[in-house]
Coordinates of C-alpha atoms in Angstrom, one line a residue:
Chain A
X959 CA 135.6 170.7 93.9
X960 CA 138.8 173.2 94.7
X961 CA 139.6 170.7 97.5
X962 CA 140.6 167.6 96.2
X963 CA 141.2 166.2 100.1
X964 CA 137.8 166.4 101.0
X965 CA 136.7 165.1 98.2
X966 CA 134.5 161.9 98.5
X967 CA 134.9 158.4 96.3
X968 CA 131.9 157.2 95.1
X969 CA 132.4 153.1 94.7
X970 CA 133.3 151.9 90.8
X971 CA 130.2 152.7 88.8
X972 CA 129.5 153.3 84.9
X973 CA 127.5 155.5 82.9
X974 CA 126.4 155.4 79.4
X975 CA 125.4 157.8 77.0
X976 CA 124.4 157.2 72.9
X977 CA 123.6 159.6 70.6
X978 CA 123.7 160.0 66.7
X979 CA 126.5 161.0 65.1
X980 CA 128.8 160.3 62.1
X981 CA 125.3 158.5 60.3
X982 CA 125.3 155.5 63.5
X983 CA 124.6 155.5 67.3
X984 CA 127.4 156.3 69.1
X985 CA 128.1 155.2 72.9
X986 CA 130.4 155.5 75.6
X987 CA 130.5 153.8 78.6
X988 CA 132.5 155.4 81.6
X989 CA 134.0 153.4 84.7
X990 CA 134.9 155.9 87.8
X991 CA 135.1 156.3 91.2
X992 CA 134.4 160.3 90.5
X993 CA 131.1 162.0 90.7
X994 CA 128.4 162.1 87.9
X995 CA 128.9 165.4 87.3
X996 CA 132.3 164.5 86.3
X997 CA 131.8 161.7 84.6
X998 CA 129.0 163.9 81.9
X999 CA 130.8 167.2 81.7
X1000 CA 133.5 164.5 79.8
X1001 CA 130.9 162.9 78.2
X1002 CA 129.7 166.0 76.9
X1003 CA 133.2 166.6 75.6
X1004 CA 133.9 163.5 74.2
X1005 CA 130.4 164.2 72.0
X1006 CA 131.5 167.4 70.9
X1007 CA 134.6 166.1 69.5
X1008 CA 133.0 163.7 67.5
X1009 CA 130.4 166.3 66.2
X1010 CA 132.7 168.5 65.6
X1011 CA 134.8 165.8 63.2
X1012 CA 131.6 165.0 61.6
X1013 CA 130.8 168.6 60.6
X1014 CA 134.8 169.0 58.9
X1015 CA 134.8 165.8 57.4
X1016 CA 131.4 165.0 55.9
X1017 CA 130.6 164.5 52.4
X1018 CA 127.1 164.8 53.0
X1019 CA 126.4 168.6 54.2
X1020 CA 126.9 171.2 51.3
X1021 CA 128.7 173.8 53.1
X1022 CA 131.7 171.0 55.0
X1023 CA 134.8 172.3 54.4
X1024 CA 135.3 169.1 52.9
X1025 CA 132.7 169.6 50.4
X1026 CA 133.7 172.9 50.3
X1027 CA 137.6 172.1 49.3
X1028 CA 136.5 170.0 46.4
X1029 CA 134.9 173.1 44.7
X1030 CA 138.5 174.5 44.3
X1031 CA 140.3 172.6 42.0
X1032 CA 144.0 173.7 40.9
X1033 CA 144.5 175.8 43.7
X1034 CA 145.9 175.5 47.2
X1035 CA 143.3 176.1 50.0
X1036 CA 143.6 176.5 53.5
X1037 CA 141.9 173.8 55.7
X1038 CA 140.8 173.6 59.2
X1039 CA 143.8 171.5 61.5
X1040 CA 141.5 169.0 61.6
X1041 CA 140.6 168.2 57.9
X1042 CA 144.6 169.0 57.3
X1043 CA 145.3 165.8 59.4
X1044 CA 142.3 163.5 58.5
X1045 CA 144.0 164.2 54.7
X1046 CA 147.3 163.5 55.3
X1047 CA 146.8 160.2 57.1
X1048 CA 144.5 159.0 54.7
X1049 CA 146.8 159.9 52.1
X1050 CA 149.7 158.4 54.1
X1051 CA 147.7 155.2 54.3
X1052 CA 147.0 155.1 50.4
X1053 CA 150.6 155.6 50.0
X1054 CA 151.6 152.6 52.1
X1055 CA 148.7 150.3 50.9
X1056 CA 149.5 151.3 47.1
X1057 CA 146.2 153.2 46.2
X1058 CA 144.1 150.1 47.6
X1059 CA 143.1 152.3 50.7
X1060 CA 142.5 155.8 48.5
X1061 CA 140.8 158.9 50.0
X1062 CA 140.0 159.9 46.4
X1063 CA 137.0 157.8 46.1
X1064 CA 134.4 160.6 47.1
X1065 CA 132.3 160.8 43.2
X1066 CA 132.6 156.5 42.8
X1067 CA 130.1 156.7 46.3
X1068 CA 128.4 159.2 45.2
X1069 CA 128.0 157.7 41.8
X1070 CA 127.5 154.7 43.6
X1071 CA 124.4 156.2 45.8
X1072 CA 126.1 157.0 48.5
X1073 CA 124.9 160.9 48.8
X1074 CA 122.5 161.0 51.2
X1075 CA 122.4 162.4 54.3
X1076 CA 122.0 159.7 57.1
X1077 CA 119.0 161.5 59.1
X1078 CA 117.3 163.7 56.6
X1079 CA 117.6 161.6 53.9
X1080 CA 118.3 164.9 51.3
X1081 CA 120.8 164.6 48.6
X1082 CA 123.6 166.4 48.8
X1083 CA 124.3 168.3 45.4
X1084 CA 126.8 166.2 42.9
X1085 CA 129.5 168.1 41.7
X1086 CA 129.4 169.6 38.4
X1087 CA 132.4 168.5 37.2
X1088 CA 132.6 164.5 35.2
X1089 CA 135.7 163.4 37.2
X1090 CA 138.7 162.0 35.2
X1091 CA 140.5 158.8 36.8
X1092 CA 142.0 159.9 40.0
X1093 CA 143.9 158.8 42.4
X1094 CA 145.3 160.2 45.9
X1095 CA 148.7 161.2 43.9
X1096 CA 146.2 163.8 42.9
X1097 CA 146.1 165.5 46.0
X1098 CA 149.0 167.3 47.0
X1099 CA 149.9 168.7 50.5
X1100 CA 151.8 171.7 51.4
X1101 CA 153.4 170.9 54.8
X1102 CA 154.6 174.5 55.7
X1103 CA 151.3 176.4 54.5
X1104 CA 149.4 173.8 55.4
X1105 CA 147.3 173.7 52.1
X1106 CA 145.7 171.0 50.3
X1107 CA 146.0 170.9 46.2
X1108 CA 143.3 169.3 44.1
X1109 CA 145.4 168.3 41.1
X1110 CA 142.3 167.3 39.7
X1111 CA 138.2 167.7 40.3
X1112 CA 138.3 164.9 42.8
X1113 CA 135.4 164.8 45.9
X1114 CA 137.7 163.0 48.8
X1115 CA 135.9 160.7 50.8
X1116 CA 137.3 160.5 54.5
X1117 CA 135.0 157.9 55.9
X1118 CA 137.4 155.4 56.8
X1119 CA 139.4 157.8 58.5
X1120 CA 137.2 160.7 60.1
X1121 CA 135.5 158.2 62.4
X1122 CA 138.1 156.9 63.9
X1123 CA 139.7 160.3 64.4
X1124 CA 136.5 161.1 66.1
X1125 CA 136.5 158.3 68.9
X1126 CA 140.5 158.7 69.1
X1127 CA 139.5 162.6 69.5
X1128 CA 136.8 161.5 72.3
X1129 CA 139.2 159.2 74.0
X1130 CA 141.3 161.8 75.0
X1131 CA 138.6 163.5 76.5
X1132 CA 138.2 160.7 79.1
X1133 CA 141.1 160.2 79.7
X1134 CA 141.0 160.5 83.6
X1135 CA 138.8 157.7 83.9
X1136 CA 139.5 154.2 85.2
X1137 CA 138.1 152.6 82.0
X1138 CA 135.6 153.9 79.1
X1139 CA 134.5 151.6 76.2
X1140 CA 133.7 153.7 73.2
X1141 CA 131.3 152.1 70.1
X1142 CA 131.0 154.2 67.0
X1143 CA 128.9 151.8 64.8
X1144 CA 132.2 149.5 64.1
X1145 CA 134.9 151.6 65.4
X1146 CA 135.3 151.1 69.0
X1147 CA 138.1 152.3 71.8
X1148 CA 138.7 150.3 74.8
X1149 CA 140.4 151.9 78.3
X1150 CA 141.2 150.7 81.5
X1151 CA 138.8 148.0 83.0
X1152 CA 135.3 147.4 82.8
X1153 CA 133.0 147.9 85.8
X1154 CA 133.9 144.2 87.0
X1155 CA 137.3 144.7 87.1
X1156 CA 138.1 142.6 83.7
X1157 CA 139.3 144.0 80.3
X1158 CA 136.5 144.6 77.9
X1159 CA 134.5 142.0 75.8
X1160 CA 134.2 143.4 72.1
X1161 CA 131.9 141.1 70.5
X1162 CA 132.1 141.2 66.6
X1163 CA 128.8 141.1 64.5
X1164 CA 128.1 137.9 62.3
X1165 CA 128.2 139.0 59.1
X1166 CA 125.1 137.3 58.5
X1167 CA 122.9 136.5 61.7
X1168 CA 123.5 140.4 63.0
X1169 CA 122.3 139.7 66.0
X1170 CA 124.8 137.0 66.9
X1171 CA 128.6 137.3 67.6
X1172 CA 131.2 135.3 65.3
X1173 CA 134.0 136.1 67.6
X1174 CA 134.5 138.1 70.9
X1175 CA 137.7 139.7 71.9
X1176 CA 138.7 140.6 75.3
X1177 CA 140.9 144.0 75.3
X1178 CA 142.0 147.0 76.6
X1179 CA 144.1 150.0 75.9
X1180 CA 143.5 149.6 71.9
X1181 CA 141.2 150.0 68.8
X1182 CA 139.0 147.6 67.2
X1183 CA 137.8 148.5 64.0
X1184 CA 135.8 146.3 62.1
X1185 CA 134.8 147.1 58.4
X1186 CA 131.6 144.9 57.0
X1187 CA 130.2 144.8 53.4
X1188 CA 126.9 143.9 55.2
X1189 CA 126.4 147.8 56.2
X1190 CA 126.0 149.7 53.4
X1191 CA 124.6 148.3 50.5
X1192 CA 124.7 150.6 47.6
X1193 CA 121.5 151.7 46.7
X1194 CA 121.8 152.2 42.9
X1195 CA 124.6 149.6 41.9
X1196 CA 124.4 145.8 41.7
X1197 CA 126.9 143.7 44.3
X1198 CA 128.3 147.1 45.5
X1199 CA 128.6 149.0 49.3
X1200 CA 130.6 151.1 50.9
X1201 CA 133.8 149.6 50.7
X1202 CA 135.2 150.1 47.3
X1203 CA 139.2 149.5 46.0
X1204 CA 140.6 152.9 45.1
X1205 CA 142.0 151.6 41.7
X1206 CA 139.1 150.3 40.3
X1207 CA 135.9 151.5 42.0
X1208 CA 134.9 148.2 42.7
X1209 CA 133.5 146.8 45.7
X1210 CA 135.5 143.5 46.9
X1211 CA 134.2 140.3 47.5
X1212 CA 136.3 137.8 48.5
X1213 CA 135.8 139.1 52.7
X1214 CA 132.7 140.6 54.4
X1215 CA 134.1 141.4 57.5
X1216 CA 137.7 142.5 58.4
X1217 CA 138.6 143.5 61.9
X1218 CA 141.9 145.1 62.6
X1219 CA 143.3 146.2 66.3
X1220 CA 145.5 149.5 67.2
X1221 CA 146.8 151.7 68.9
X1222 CA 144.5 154.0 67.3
X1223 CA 141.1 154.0 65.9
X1224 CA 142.2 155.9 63.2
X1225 CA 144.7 153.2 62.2
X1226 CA 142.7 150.5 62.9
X1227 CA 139.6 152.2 60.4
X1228 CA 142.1 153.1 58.0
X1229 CA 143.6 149.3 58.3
X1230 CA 140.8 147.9 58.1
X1231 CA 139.2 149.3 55.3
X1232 CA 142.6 148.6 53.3
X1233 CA 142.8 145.2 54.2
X1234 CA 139.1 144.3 52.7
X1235 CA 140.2 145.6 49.5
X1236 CA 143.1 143.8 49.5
X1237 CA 141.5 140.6 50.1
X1238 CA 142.6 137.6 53.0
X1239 CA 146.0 136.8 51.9
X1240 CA 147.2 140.4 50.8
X1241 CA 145.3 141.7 53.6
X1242 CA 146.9 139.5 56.2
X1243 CA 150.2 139.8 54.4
X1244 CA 149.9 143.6 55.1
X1245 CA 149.0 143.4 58.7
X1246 CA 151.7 141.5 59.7
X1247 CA 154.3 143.7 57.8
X1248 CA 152.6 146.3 59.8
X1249 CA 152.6 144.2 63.2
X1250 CA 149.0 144.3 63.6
X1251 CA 146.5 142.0 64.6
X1252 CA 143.4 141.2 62.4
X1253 CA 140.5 138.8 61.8
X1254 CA 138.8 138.3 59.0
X1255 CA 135.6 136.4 57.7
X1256 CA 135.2 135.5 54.0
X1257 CA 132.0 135.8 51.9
X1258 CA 131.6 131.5 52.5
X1259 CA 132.2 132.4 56.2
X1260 CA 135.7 131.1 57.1
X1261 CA 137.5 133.0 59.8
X1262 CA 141.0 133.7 59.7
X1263 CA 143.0 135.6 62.1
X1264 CA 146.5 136.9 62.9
X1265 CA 148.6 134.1 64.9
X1266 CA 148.9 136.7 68.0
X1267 CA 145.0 137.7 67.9
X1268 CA 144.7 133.9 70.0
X1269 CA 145.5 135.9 72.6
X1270 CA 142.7 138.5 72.6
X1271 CA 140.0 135.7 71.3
X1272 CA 138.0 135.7 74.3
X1273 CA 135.2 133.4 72.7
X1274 CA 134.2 131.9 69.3
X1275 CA 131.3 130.7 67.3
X1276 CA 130.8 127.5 65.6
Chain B
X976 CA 160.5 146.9 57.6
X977 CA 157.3 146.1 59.6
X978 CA 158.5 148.3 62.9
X979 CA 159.1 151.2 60.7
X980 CA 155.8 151.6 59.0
X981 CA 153.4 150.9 61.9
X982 CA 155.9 153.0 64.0
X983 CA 155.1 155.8 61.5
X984 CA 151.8 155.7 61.1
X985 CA 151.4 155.1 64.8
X986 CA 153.7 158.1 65.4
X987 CA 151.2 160.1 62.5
X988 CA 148.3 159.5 64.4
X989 CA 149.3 161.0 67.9
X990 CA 150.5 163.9 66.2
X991 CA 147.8 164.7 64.4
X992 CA 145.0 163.9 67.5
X993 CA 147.8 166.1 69.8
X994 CA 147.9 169.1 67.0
X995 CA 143.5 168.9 66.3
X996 CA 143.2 168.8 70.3
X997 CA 145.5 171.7 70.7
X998 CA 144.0 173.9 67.7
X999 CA 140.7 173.2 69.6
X1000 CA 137.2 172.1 68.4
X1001 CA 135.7 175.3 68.6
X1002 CA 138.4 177.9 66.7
X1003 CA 137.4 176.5 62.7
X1004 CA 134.2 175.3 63.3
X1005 CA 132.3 178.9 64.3
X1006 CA 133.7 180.7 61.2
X1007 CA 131.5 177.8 58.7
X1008 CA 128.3 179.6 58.7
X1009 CA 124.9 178.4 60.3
X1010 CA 124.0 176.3 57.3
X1011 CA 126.2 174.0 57.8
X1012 CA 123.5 171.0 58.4
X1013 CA 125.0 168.4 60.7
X1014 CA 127.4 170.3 62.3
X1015 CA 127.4 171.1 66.5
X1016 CA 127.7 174.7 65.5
X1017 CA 123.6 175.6 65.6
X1018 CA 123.6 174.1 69.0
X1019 CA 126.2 176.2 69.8
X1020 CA 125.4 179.1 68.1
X1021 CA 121.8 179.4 69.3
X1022 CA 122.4 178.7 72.9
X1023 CA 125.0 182.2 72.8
X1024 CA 122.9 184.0 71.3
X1025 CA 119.7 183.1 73.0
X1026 CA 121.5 182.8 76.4
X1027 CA 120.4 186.1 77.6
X1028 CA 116.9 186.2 75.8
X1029 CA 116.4 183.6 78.3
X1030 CA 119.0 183.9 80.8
X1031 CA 117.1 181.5 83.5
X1032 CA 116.4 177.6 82.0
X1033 CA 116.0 174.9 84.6
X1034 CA 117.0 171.8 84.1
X1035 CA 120.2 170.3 84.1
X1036 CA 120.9 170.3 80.7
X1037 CA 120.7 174.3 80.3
X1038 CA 123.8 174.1 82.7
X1039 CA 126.0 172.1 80.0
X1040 CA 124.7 174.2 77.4
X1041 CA 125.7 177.4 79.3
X1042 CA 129.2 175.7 79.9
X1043 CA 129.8 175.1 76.4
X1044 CA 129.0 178.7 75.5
X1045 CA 131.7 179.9 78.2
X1046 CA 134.0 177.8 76.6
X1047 CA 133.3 178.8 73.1
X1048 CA 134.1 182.3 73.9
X1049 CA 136.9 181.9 75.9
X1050 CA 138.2 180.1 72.9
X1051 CA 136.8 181.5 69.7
X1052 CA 137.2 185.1 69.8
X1053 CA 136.4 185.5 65.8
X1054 CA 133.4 183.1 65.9
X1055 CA 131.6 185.5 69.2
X1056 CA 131.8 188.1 67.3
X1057 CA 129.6 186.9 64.9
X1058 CA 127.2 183.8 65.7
X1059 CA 124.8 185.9 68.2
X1060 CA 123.7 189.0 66.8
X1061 CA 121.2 186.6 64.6
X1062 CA 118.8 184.8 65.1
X1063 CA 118.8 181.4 63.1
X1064 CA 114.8 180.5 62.8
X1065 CA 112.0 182.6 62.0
X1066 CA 109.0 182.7 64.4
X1067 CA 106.3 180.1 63.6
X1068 CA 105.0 177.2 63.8
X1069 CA 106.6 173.9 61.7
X1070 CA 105.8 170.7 61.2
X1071 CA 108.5 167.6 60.4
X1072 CA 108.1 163.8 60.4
X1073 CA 110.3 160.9 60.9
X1074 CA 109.9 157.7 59.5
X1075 CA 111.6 154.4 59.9
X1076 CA 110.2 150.7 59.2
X1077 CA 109.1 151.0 62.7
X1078 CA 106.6 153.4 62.2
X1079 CA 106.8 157.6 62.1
X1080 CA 106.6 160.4 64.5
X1081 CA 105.2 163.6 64.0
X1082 CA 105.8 166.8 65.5
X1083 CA 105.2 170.7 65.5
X1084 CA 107.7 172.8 66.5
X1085 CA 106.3 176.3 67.2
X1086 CA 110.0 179.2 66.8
X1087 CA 109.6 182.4 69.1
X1088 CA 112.2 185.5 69.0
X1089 CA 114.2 182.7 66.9
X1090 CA 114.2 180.4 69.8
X1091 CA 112.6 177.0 70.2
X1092 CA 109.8 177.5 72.1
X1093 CA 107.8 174.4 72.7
X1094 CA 108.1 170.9 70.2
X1095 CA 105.1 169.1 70.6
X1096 CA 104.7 165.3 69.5
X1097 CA 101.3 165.4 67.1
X1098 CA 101.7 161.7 65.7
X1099 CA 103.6 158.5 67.2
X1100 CA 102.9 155.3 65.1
X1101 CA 106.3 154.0 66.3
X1102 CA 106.3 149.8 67.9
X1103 CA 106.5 151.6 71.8
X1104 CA 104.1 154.2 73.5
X1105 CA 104.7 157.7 73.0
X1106 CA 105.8 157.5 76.5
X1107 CA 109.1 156.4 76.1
X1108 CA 109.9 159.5 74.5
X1109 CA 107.7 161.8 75.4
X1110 CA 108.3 164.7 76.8
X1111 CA 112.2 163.2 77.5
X1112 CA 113.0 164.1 74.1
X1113 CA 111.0 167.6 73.3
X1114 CA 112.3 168.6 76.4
X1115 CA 116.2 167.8 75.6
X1116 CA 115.2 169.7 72.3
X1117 CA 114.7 172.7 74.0
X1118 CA 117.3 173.2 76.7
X1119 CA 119.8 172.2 73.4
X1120 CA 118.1 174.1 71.1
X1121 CA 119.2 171.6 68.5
X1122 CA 117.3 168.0 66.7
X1123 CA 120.8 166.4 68.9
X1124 CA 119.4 164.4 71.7
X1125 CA 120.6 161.4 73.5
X1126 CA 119.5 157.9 72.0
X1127 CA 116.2 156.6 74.5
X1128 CA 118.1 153.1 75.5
X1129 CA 115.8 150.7 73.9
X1130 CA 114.4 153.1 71.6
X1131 CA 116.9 153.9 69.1
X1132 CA 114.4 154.1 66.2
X1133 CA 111.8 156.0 67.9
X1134 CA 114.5 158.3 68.5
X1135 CA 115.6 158.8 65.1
X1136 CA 112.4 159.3 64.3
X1137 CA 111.8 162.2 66.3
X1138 CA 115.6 163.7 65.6
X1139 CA 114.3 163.6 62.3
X1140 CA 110.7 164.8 62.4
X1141 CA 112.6 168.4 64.1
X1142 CA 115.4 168.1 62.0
X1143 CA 112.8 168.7 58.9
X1144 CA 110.8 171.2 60.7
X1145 CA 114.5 173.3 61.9
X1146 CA 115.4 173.1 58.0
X1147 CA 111.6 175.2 57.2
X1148 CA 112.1 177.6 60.0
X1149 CA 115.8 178.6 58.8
X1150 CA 116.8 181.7 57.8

């Protein structure tokens, strides 16, 4: 390994790996000429980066810092570097979507069923205190100390953010490979080429024949997030899932599926998630002030898209 | 209008991925304590502190597991010092299921010198043969020392299943 000059080229070949995480299978797909032993000590990386998001950012484990910071309301607390960022872009988000993207949504899931953890299936304890109407002006950052205030007792909610963050976080890890395709259950990272050579197919699920595509892109070097009402269906409360507009608690109905590329998975989550509250025209209005590309489907399954998305559209149904 | 708030946001983003990747992952997430459920701390904690209980595991995933404890103390000074003094399960033998609509497995998870010592699979109703994931997966349990194992390709269900089945039995044998 200490002599790079002797060190042999394998021919292009991929390797996958899936595990859980972050409540969905996650895989990554690797394209190199380097070694194996390479290619999995990064893979091992990548996986660690996304647990380790998962166990800052959850609402679902008791003792998350996350779930931890909402049991301190009034004061400023000190957060890990990583929940300090996931908070202040989500909040940055809400602020330039208006409140329809809002981080402060944590009790309305909850209240909504949404408290369960994804592989034991226990409930996380509810908060004690009744929340009063809040919003993410209720959450208040200290830039210097790098503190987070809870104006308010507010649970934050950081799933259209964290998981992004996570494959952004495992991106970097791979870095040094000729191309690596990572899926996180709707929030996916394309690099380099695939194995053939080509840029990357990202098929995007039919809202409702799952097993089918109702679009495929073909991409590289960018995000594809795609938020679906079809997911998560609340367990508790009629015509709601996971998706719910930060000013009213409601769960929007006018799209089921709205896919959103950037630079970032982060972006493209956050974007995403902002733009199905906000509905197809607002939505699209918004991505284009933004310069982002996006395709939606509506609940009687029209798809509308971004005029420059043409481009990426590798492949359509119907 | 448009250029500045994407340029901002796009500009947020690589400064907060370049600040988390330079804090590192390892730093904030020791000092959480071992109940924290879902988090890659267990793995991490039990494989430092068992490391020289059992210094000489074989297969190949003992040698990741051994590179990510180097790495945690290299970079976590506060969290060495106090993940491996303790032990995080108490010797015995626990049971856990898993269930999906696919079916359920079943397994018994036996905890010596707060180590996993053997996970054995005791039902497997689940659509494909125990074979698929059998002994694969008990065996990734042990050289992680954690319910995290890689997803069986084609046998994603089975596989939560199982994760499940030792997730349970890990919560009844923690301290």
């Amino acid at each position: 390994m200490s002599h790079p000059e002797q060190h042999v080229e394998m021919a292009v070949h991929s390797r996958k790996q899936s595990r859980l995480c972050m409540g969905t299978v996650v895989s990554i797909k690797v394209v190199s000429t380097l070694p194996n032993q390479r290619i999995d000590q990064a893979l091992e990386k990548s996986f660690e980066a996304i647990q380790f998001v998962e166990s800052m950012c959850t609402r679902f484990s008791e003792n998350s810092p996350l779930r931890r910071l909402a049991t301190r309301i009034g004061v400023p607390v000190e957060v890990p570097t990583i929940l300090y960022e996931a908070i202040r872009f989500a909040l940055e988000v809400a602020h330039w979507t208006d409140g329809a993207f809002d981080p402060t949504v944590g009790h309305v899931m909850e209240q909504h069923g949404f408290h369960h953890h994804y592989l034991t299936g226990d409930r996380v304890r509810p908060l004690t205190d009744t929340p009063a109407s809040v919003s993410y002006r209720d959450v208040l950052l200290d830039e210097d100390k790098r503190t987070v205030l809870l104006q308010k007792p507010l649970l934050l909610d950081l799933g259209a953010v964290a998981k992004g963050l996570a494959v952004d976080l495992a991106a970097k890890e791979l870095q040094q490979f000729d191309g690596f395709a990572i899926n996180a259950g709707g929030d996916a990272y394309l690099h380099g080429k695939n194995e053939y050579g080509l840029n990357w197919n990202v098929g995007i699920t039919h809202p409702v024949h799952k097993q089918q595509t109702i679009a495929t892109l073909e991409i590289t070097d960018m995000a594809v997030c795609t938020s679906g009402s079809y997911e998560r269906i609340s367990p508790s409360t009629a015509n709601t899932h996971h998706l719910v507009d930060g000013r009213t608690g409601v769960s929007p109905t006018e799209l089921v599926s709205c896919t959103v590329l950037a630079p970032y998975a982060m972006l493209a989550d956050a974007l995403s998630t902002a733009a199905f509250v906000l509905g197809k025209d607002r939505g699209m209005h918004q991505l284009a002030e933004m310069n982002l590309e996006g395709l939606f489907v509506t609940s009687t399954l029209e798809v509308h898209h971004t005029t420059q998305i043409k481009e990426f559209i590798h492949e359509r149904a119907n | 209008m448009s250029g500045r708030m994407s340029q901002q946001l796009v500009a947020l983003c690589s400064v907060a991925i370049g600040s988390i990747y330079a804090a590192g992952y390892f730093i904030t997430a020791v000092p959480t304590n071992a109940a924290v459920l879902s988090a890659p701390v267990p793995t991490t904690g039990s494989t430092a502190g068992s490391a020289p209980v059992a210094p000489a595991q074989s297969s190949g995933q003992a040698q990741s597991s051994s590179a990510r404890t180097i790495q945690t103390a290299a970079s976590s000074s506060q969290g060495k010092a106090k993940t491996p003094a303790k032990a995080k399960y108490r010797d015995g033998t626990f049971y856990g299921t898993g269930s999906s609509v696919y079916g359920t497995v079943a397994v018994a998870l036996a905890v010596k010198q707060g180590r996993i010592a053997s996970v054995q699979i005791t039902q497997c109703t689940t659509h494909y043969p125990q074979s698929v994931i059998d002994p694969v997966l008990p065996q990734m349990v042990l050289s992680r020392q954690s319910w995290r194992v890689d997803i069986v390709s084609g046998a994603t269900a089975s596989t939560i299943d199982f994760a499940q089945a030792v997730y349970s039995a890990l919560q009844q044998a923690k301290l």
